[in-house]
Short mmCIF file of C-alpha atoms in Angstrom, two decimals:
data_model
loop_
_atom_site.label_atom_id
_atom_site.label_comp_id
_atom_site.label_asym_id
_atom_site.label_seq_id
_atom_site.Cartn_x
_atom_site.Cartn_y
_atom_site.Cartn_z
CA MET A 47 0.10 0.02 -0.14
CA SER A 48 1.34 3.56 -0.68
CA LYS A 49 2.38 5.21 2.15
CA HIS A 50 0.39 8.19 0.77
CA GLU A 51 -2.69 6.08 -0.16
CA PHE A 52 -4.37 7.88 3.25
CA LEU A 53 -4.46 11.07 1.53
CA ASP A 54 -6.41 10.04 -1.59
CA PRO A 55 -10.17 9.66 -0.91
CA VAL A 56 -12.95 11.24 1.16
CA LEU A 57 -13.71 8.03 3.67
CA PRO A 58 -11.33 8.09 6.72
CA SER A 59 -10.14 4.74 7.46
CA ASP A 60 -9.67 6.07 11.48
CA ASP A 61 -12.34 4.29 13.28
CA SER A 62 -12.27 7.45 15.70
CA VAL A 63 -13.71 9.60 12.60
CA GLU A 64 -17.14 10.31 12.64
CA SER A 65 -18.11 9.48 8.68
CA VAL A 66 -20.10 12.33 7.66
CA PRO A 67 -20.74 13.70 3.83
CA LEU A 68 -18.91 16.87 3.22
CA SER A 69 -21.38 19.87 2.41
CA THR A 70 -20.54 21.92 -0.64
CA GLU A 71 -19.62 24.77 1.51
CA GLN A 72 -17.00 22.31 3.55
CA LEU A 73 -15.47 21.68 0.39
CA GLU A 74 -15.17 25.32 -0.79
CA LEU A 75 -13.79 25.94 2.24
CA ILE A 76 -10.63 23.29 2.07
CA LEU A 77 -10.43 24.35 -1.83
CA ASN A 78 -10.18 28.39 -0.10
CA ILE A 79 -6.79 27.12 1.88
CA GLN A 80 -5.26 25.67 -1.02
CA GLN A 81 -5.79 28.77 -3.15
CA GLU A 82 -4.71 30.89 -0.06
CA VAL A 83 -1.58 28.83 -0.27
CA LEU A 84 -0.99 28.52 -3.84
CA HIS A 85 -1.27 32.60 -4.07
CA ALA A 86 1.23 32.98 -1.32
CA LEU A 87 3.08 30.56 -3.23
CA ALA A 88 2.79 32.73 -6.55
CA GLU A 89 4.08 35.76 -4.81
CA ASP A 90 7.02 33.77 -3.83
CA LYS A 91 6.53 34.10 -0.22
CA ARG A 92 8.85 32.85 2.26
CA GLU A 93 8.23 29.52 3.51
CA SER A 94 7.97 30.37 7.50
CA GLY A 95 5.35 33.01 6.41
CA ILE A 96 3.26 30.43 4.35
CA LEU A 97 3.35 27.81 7.40
CA ASP A 98 1.86 30.65 9.60
CA GLN A 99 -0.71 31.86 7.27
CA LEU A 100 -1.81 27.56 6.73
CA CYS A 101 -2.04 27.24 10.48
CA LYS A 102 -4.05 31.03 10.52
CA LEU A 103 -6.45 29.33 7.94
CA VAL A 104 -7.14 26.44 9.89
CA GLU A 105 -7.74 27.92 13.42
CA GLY A 106 -10.44 30.20 11.32
CA LEU A 107 -12.18 26.62 10.18
CA LEU A 108 -12.47 25.33 14.09
CA ASP A 109 -13.37 27.99 16.77
CA ASN A 110 -11.31 27.81 20.29
CA ALA A 111 -8.36 25.58 17.94
CA VAL A 112 -4.83 26.42 17.43
CA ALA A 113 -2.71 24.86 14.56
CA SER A 114 0.98 24.16 14.61
CA VAL A 115 3.50 22.10 12.23
CA LEU A 116 6.32 20.07 14.18
CA LEU A 117 9.39 18.48 12.52
CA LEU A 118 11.96 15.91 13.14
CA HIS A 119 15.39 16.79 14.01
CA GLN A 120 18.83 15.33 15.58
CA ASN A 121 18.89 11.73 13.97
CA ASP A 122 15.05 11.95 13.73
CA GLN A 123 14.79 11.29 17.37
CA LEU A 124 13.22 14.63 18.46
CA MET A 125 10.35 16.71 17.09
CA SER A 126 10.00 20.66 17.56
CA ILE A 127 7.62 23.13 16.70
CA VAL A 128 8.56 25.13 13.10
CA SER A 129 5.35 27.02 13.11
CA ALA A 130 2.50 27.86 15.85
CA PRO A 131 1.53 31.55 15.36
CA SER A 132 -1.01 31.35 18.12
CA ILE A 133 0.87 28.95 20.68
CA PRO A 134 2.07 31.42 23.23
CA GLU A 135 6.13 31.11 23.46
CA GLU A 136 6.14 29.29 26.63
CA GLY A 137 3.79 26.84 25.42
CA GLN A 138 6.34 26.99 21.95
CA ILE A 139 9.11 26.11 24.24
CA ARG A 140 7.71 23.25 25.88
CA LEU A 141 6.47 21.42 22.78
CA SER A 142 10.11 21.69 21.71
CA ASN A 143 12.53 18.72 21.46
CA LYS A 144 9.68 16.27 22.13
CA ARG A 145 10.75 12.63 22.22
CA LEU A 146 9.46 10.53 19.55
CA ASP A 147 8.09 8.45 22.22
CA ILE A 148 4.50 7.17 22.57
CA GLY A 149 2.86 9.11 25.40
CA TYR A 150 4.14 12.39 24.04
CA GLY A 151 0.97 13.61 22.44
CA SER A 152 -0.49 13.00 18.91
CA CYS A 153 1.89 14.54 17.13
CA THR A 154 4.63 11.80 17.79
CA ALA A 155 2.08 9.07 17.54
CA ALA A 156 0.92 10.01 14.00
CA VAL A 157 4.81 9.99 13.22
CA LEU A 158 5.80 6.79 14.90
CA HIS A 159 2.51 4.99 13.63
CA GLY A 160 2.43 6.44 10.15
CA LYS A 161 -1.15 7.52 10.49
CA PRO A 162 -3.24 10.34 11.74
CA ALA A 163 -4.01 10.26 15.36
CA TYR A 164 -6.99 11.41 16.62
CA ILE A 165 -7.26 12.01 20.28
CA ASN A 166 -10.62 13.05 21.77
CA ASN A 167 -10.04 13.26 25.11
CA ALA A 168 -6.12 14.29 26.12
CA ALA A 169 -6.86 13.62 30.02
CA THR A 170 -7.68 10.15 29.46
CA ASP A 171 -5.39 9.22 26.26
CA TYR A 172 -2.40 6.72 27.00
CA ARG A 173 -1.02 8.61 23.96
CA MET A 174 -0.85 11.69 26.28
CA SER A 175 0.10 10.15 29.16
CA LYS A 176 4.02 11.68 29.32
CA SER A 177 2.53 14.92 28.48
CA LEU A 178 -0.55 15.25 31.01
CA ASP A 179 1.56 18.52 32.61
CA LEU A 180 0.91 20.26 29.34
CA VAL A 181 -2.77 19.18 28.73
CA ARG A 182 -3.05 20.54 32.67
CA ASP A 183 -1.35 23.78 32.26
CA PHE A 184 -2.61 24.79 28.81
CA ASN A 185 -6.26 22.99 29.17
CA VAL A 186 -6.15 20.90 26.24
CA CYS A 187 -8.93 18.79 25.70
CA SER A 188 -8.51 17.38 22.34
CA CYS A 189 -5.48 16.74 19.85
CA TRP A 190 -5.11 15.75 16.27
CA SER A 191 -2.15 15.10 14.43
CA VAL A 192 -1.65 14.15 10.45
CA PRO A 193 1.88 12.58 9.37
CA VAL A 194 3.76 15.14 6.97
CA TYR A 195 5.94 13.04 4.45
CA ASN A 196 8.96 14.27 1.94
CA ARG A 197 9.39 12.97 -1.70
CA ASP A 198 10.74 9.91 -0.97
CA GLY A 199 7.93 8.99 1.17
CA LYS A 200 9.78 9.30 4.50
CA ILE A 201 7.51 10.64 7.61
CA VAL A 202 9.70 14.19 8.16
CA GLY A 203 7.11 15.51 10.99
CA SER A 204 3.36 16.53 11.62
CA PHE A 205 0.95 18.57 11.46
CA MET A 206 -1.30 18.94 14.71
CA LEU A 207 -4.48 20.90 15.84
CA SER A 208 -5.24 21.43 19.44
CA SER A 209 -8.47 22.09 20.77
CA PHE A 210 -9.41 23.67 23.85
CA GLU A 211 -12.70 21.66 24.15
CA HIS A 212 -13.99 17.85 23.48
CA ARG A 213 -14.38 17.53 20.05
CA THR A 214 -14.71 14.10 17.69
CA PRO A 215 -13.05 14.64 14.10
CA THR A 216 -15.59 14.18 11.40
CA THR A 217 -15.06 13.64 7.83
CA TYR A 218 -14.78 17.14 7.06
CA HIS A 219 -11.84 17.35 9.58
CA ASP A 220 -10.19 14.31 8.32
CA ARG A 221 -10.00 15.73 4.95
CA VAL A 222 -8.71 19.28 6.45
CA MET A 223 -5.98 17.80 8.29
CA LYS A 224 -4.92 15.76 5.43
CA THR A 225 -4.93 18.63 2.54
CA CYS A 226 -2.68 20.59 5.13
CA SER A 227 -0.23 17.70 5.66
CA SER A 228 0.12 17.66 1.90
CA ILE A 229 0.78 21.58 1.63
CA VAL A 230 3.08 20.99 4.75
CA SER A 231 4.86 18.33 2.41
CA ILE A 232 4.94 20.64 -0.40
CA ILE A 233 6.03 23.69 1.14
CA GLN A 234 9.10 21.68 3.05
CA GLU A 235 10.39 20.56 -0.33
CA ARG A 236 9.96 24.28 -1.90
CA LYS A 237 12.26 25.19 0.78
CA ALA A 238 14.91 22.06 0.44
CA LEU A 239 15.24 22.90 -3.17
CA ARG A 240 15.44 26.67 -3.20
CA ARG A 241 18.27 26.21 -0.31
CA LEU A 242 19.87 23.81 -3.09
CA SER A 243 19.81 26.25 -5.46
CA MET A 244 21.47 28.53 -3.87
CA THR A 245 24.40 26.28 -2.14
CA ASP A 246 27.44 25.14 -3.88
CA LYS A 247 27.81 21.81 -4.49
CA LEU A 248 31.55 21.49 -4.04
CA THR A 249 31.87 23.41 -1.17
CA GLY A 250 28.39 23.34 0.35
CA MET A 251 28.84 27.09 0.93
CA TRP A 252 26.28 29.68 -0.68
CA ASN A 253 26.64 30.43 -4.53
CA ARG A 254 26.48 33.76 -6.18
CA VAL A 255 22.42 33.11 -6.72
CA LYS A 256 22.47 33.85 -2.92
CA LEU A 257 25.22 36.00 -2.17
CA ASP A 258 23.59 37.91 -5.08
CA LYS A 259 20.66 38.51 -2.57
CA LEU A 260 22.61 39.09 0.56
CA LEU A 261 24.38 41.87 -1.05
CA VAL A 262 20.74 43.40 -1.95
CA SER A 263 19.76 43.09 1.61
CA GLN A 264 22.83 43.90 3.50
CA LEU A 265 22.74 47.33 1.33
CA LYS A 266 19.44 47.75 2.07
CA ALA A 267 20.13 47.39 5.90
CA TYR A 268 23.01 49.85 5.15
CA GLN A 269 20.81 52.44 4.00
CA ARG A 270 18.60 52.07 6.86
CA HIS A 271 20.50 52.01 9.89
CA ALA A 272 23.99 53.23 8.46
CA GLU A 273 25.99 50.22 9.79
CA THR A 274 29.31 50.20 8.18
CA TYR A 275 30.33 46.71 6.50
CA SER A 276 32.79 45.39 3.97
CA LEU A 277 33.19 43.50 1.29
CA VAL A 278 36.05 40.83 0.73
CA LEU A 279 37.11 39.09 -2.64
CA LEU A 280 39.41 36.53 -2.54
CA ASP A 281 41.23 33.55 -4.59
CA VAL A 282 43.76 30.99 -4.75
CA ASP A 283 46.80 32.27 -6.09
CA HIS A 284 48.05 30.43 -9.36
CA PHE A 285 45.27 28.18 -9.32
CA LYS A 286 45.32 26.80 -12.57
CA GLN A 287 48.67 25.19 -11.94
CA VAL A 288 47.34 23.50 -9.10
CA ASN A 289 44.98 21.84 -11.26
CA ASP A 290 47.53 21.60 -14.13
CA THR A 291 50.02 20.15 -11.52
CA TYR A 292 47.96 17.79 -9.55
CA GLY A 293 44.36 17.66 -11.57
CA HIS A 294 41.18 18.71 -11.23
CA ASN A 295 40.31 16.28 -8.03
CA ALA A 296 42.83 18.04 -6.40
CA GLY A 297 41.91 21.38 -6.77
CA ASP A 298 38.66 20.65 -6.07
CA ALA A 299 39.81 19.25 -2.89
CA VAL A 300 41.74 22.46 -2.53
CA LEU A 301 38.53 24.69 -2.88
CA VAL A 302 37.11 22.64 -0.28
CA ASP A 303 39.51 22.85 2.36
CA LEU A 304 39.54 26.25 2.05
CA ALA A 305 36.13 26.83 2.17
CA ASN A 306 36.16 25.26 5.67
CA ILE A 307 38.67 27.52 6.56
CA LEU A 308 36.83 30.31 5.53
CA LYS A 309 33.38 28.98 7.44
CA SER A 310 35.35 28.42 10.45
CA ASN A 311 37.10 31.62 11.14
CA VAL A 312 34.18 34.00 10.99
CA ARG A 313 31.44 35.12 13.31
CA GLY A 314 27.55 34.18 13.29
CA ASN A 315 26.74 37.08 11.65
CA ASP A 316 29.15 37.13 8.90
CA VAL A 317 28.93 35.98 5.26
CA VAL A 318 30.92 33.42 3.23
CA GLY A 319 30.47 31.99 -0.26
CA ARG A 320 31.68 30.95 -3.41
CA TRP A 321 31.48 33.50 -5.92
CA GLY A 322 32.77 31.49 -8.76
CA GLY A 323 35.77 29.11 -10.00
CA GLU A 324 38.62 29.69 -7.27
CA GLU A 325 36.90 32.99 -6.27
CA PHE A 326 35.39 33.37 -2.83
CA MET A 327 33.22 36.22 -0.95
CA MET A 328 33.12 37.28 2.58
CA LEU A 329 30.46 40.17 3.58
CA LEU A 330 31.76 41.35 7.51
CA SER A 331 28.97 43.08 9.19
CA ASN A 332 29.95 46.42 11.08
CA SER A 333 33.21 45.88 10.03
CA ASN A 334 35.09 49.09 9.05
CA ALA A 335 38.62 48.96 6.76
CA ILE A 336 40.98 48.06 10.13
CA LYS A 337 38.53 45.25 11.13
CA ALA A 338 38.29 43.58 7.71
CA GLN A 339 41.89 43.86 7.26
CA VAL A 340 42.32 41.94 10.77
CA VAL A 341 39.86 39.38 9.39
CA ALA A 342 41.58 39.39 5.62
CA GLU A 343 44.84 38.91 7.37
CA LYS A 344 43.95 36.23 9.70
CA MET A 345 42.63 34.05 6.71
CA ARG A 346 45.62 34.77 4.48
CA VAL A 347 47.68 33.53 7.47
CA LEU A 348 45.46 30.48 7.84
CA VAL A 349 45.54 29.17 4.26
CA LYS A 350 49.48 29.79 3.78
CA GLN A 351 49.95 27.77 7.19
CA HIS A 352 47.48 25.06 5.58
CA GLN A 353 49.11 21.98 4.09
CA PHE A 354 46.60 21.06 1.52
CA PRO A 355 46.57 17.17 0.92
CA GLY A 356 48.70 15.95 -2.09
CA VAL A 357 49.38 19.46 -2.95
CA GLY A 358 51.27 21.45 0.06
CA ASN A 359 51.04 24.90 0.65
CA VAL A 360 48.89 27.30 -1.09
CA THR A 361 48.48 31.23 -1.24
CA ILE A 362 45.30 33.47 -1.57
CA SER A 363 45.12 36.87 -2.23
CA LEU A 364 42.41 39.23 -1.01
CA GLY A 365 40.76 42.82 -1.72
CA ILE A 366 38.66 44.60 0.18
CA CYS A 367 35.99 47.37 0.24
CA GLU A 368 34.85 49.29 2.98
CA VAL A 369 31.04 50.52 2.16
CA SER A 370 30.65 53.86 3.82
CA ARG A 371 28.39 55.75 1.89
CA GLU A 372 25.83 54.85 -0.72
CA LEU A 373 27.17 52.56 -3.57
CA SER A 374 25.30 50.18 -5.57
CA VAL A 375 26.33 46.00 -5.38
CA LEU A 376 28.13 46.66 -8.60
CA GLU A 377 29.90 49.10 -7.51
CA MET A 378 30.87 47.45 -4.30
CA ILE A 379 31.52 44.83 -6.07
CA ASP A 380 33.92 46.35 -8.60
CA CYS A 381 35.63 47.61 -5.61
CA ALA A 382 36.78 44.89 -3.94
CA ASP A 383 37.86 43.20 -7.31
CA GLN A 384 40.13 46.43 -8.01
CA ALA A 385 41.63 45.71 -4.80
CA LEU A 386 41.80 42.24 -5.53
CA TYR A 387 43.56 42.98 -8.74
CA LYS A 388 46.01 45.18 -7.02
CA ALA A 389 46.73 42.42 -4.66
CA LYS A 390 47.94 40.15 -7.26
CA LYS A 391 49.87 42.53 -9.61
CA LYS A 392 52.21 43.35 -6.63
CA GLY A 393 53.23 39.81 -6.08
CA ARG A 394 50.27 38.13 -4.59
CA ASP A 395 49.75 36.39 -1.05
CA GLN A 396 48.81 39.61 0.23
CA VAL A 397 45.73 42.01 1.62
CA CYS A 398 44.73 45.26 -0.50
CA LEU A 399 41.95 47.36 1.05
CA ALA A 400 40.53 49.59 -1.95
CA VAL A 401 40.92 53.84 -1.71
CA LEU A 402 38.06 55.03 -3.30
CA ASP A 403 38.50 58.20 -5.27
CA ARG A 404 35.13 59.17 -7.60
CA MET A 405 32.99 57.47 -9.74
CA GLU A 406 32.86 58.02 -13.46
CA ASN A 407 30.09 57.04 -16.11
CA ILE A 408 31.04 54.20 -18.66
CA GLU A 409 29.35 52.75 -21.14
CA PRO A 410 30.66 49.06 -21.97
CA LYS A 411 29.08 46.90 -24.48
CA LYS A 412 26.42 49.55 -24.80
CA LEU A 413 25.22 49.49 -21.52
CA ALA A 414 25.37 52.63 -18.86
CA THR A 415 27.03 51.46 -15.87
CA LYS A 416 29.23 53.32 -13.44
CA LYS A 417 32.87 52.15 -12.38
CA VAL A 418 34.22 52.73 -9.20
CA LEU A 419 37.57 54.35 -9.45
CA VAL A 420 40.29 53.28 -6.92
CA SER A 421 42.58 55.56 -6.47
CA GLU A 422 45.35 53.40 -4.97
CA ALA A 423 44.88 50.02 -2.84
CA VAL A 424 46.88 49.77 0.40
CA CYS A 425 48.40 46.53 0.68
#
C-alpha cells in the first residue's frame, strides 16, 4: 500500500472519525485554503510565513483551537515546532524537543504509526500520558495530528491541531488535516529545493545566486541603519597551476579545504560563499576597513600555514572594499575586485584595501553602468 494512500479519497479509515458526507460549503472552505497557499507561493513568500498563514487559516475553520507544524530533527529522534503562530512562547518552548515516543502526544503518535492520530480526550488517552502537564497547564482537551511526508515517502513531521474543548473529528476535519499535511510537504520540499539552488555543490557554501540576494539585503540594511560593513573578494593564487600539476580532483579538494577554513573563522553574523571558480566572497557586518583587514590577514595566514593534502602550501590574495557611503551592489563588487587585482599585481599572497577616489559613467557593451575608481590600494 502506498504511504500516501491515506491522502487519497474521501472516506476516513480511522475508526475515531465520524463519517459524515462533506457539504458543498465545507469543500469550498478546503479549496479556499489551497488557493490561499497557492497565491502565497506565487508571490514567492518565505516558507515560514506560508506555514504561519496555513495554521491561521485552519484555526479560522475551528473555533477555540490552535494549529502547529512539528518536524523531526537530530537524527529523527526529537520533534520541534517550526510554525505555531497562535501558541504562546512558553507553550512553544515546552513543545520543542519532544522525544519520538508514545505518550508525548498525537504528533509523535502520528509519526511513529504513520497514520493520523486523533485524540478526543487528552486527559485519558494513553498517547498523551507523558504530556499530562501540558494538557493541564494549557487546558488541552483534544489533539489531532497527521504525518507529513517528504518526496521519498519518509515521514518528516506532523501537522497538529490542539483544541480547548472536547471534539470528535468528522470526515470534514479529517480531510482538512490531510490537506494541510500535503501542503506542509510541498512547502518543505520547496524550501529544500530553494536552499539547494543557492548552495554550491562542491563546497556546501552559499553560491553566487544567494550571495547576490545577500548583497542587496545588506545594502538595504546599510541604507536604513548606516552600519558600515566590508566586502572581501579573495581567490587562490596560481590555481590553474594546481589543476595542471595535481589534477582537477586535487584542485577541488583545495577549494573544499579553503571553504572550511573560511567558514570556521568568521563570526556567526558574517557571510561567506563561493563567488565562482576559485574566487570566494566574505561580507563582514559592522566592520570598517581596519576590522576587515584584521579578518582578511587572519585568513591569509591560516591558508598559507595549512597543508593541503597532496598539494602542500597554497596562498590567497584578498581585496577589501569598505562600504561607508551609498554605493550600488555592482560598485561594491567592482571596488573589491580592483583591490584584489592590485593584490595580485603586487605579488600575490597579500591583502589590499581599496581607497575610493571618484566614480565616472562608462558604457561597456552599450550598457550604461558606473565604475568605481580606486585611487590606490593599500597593501
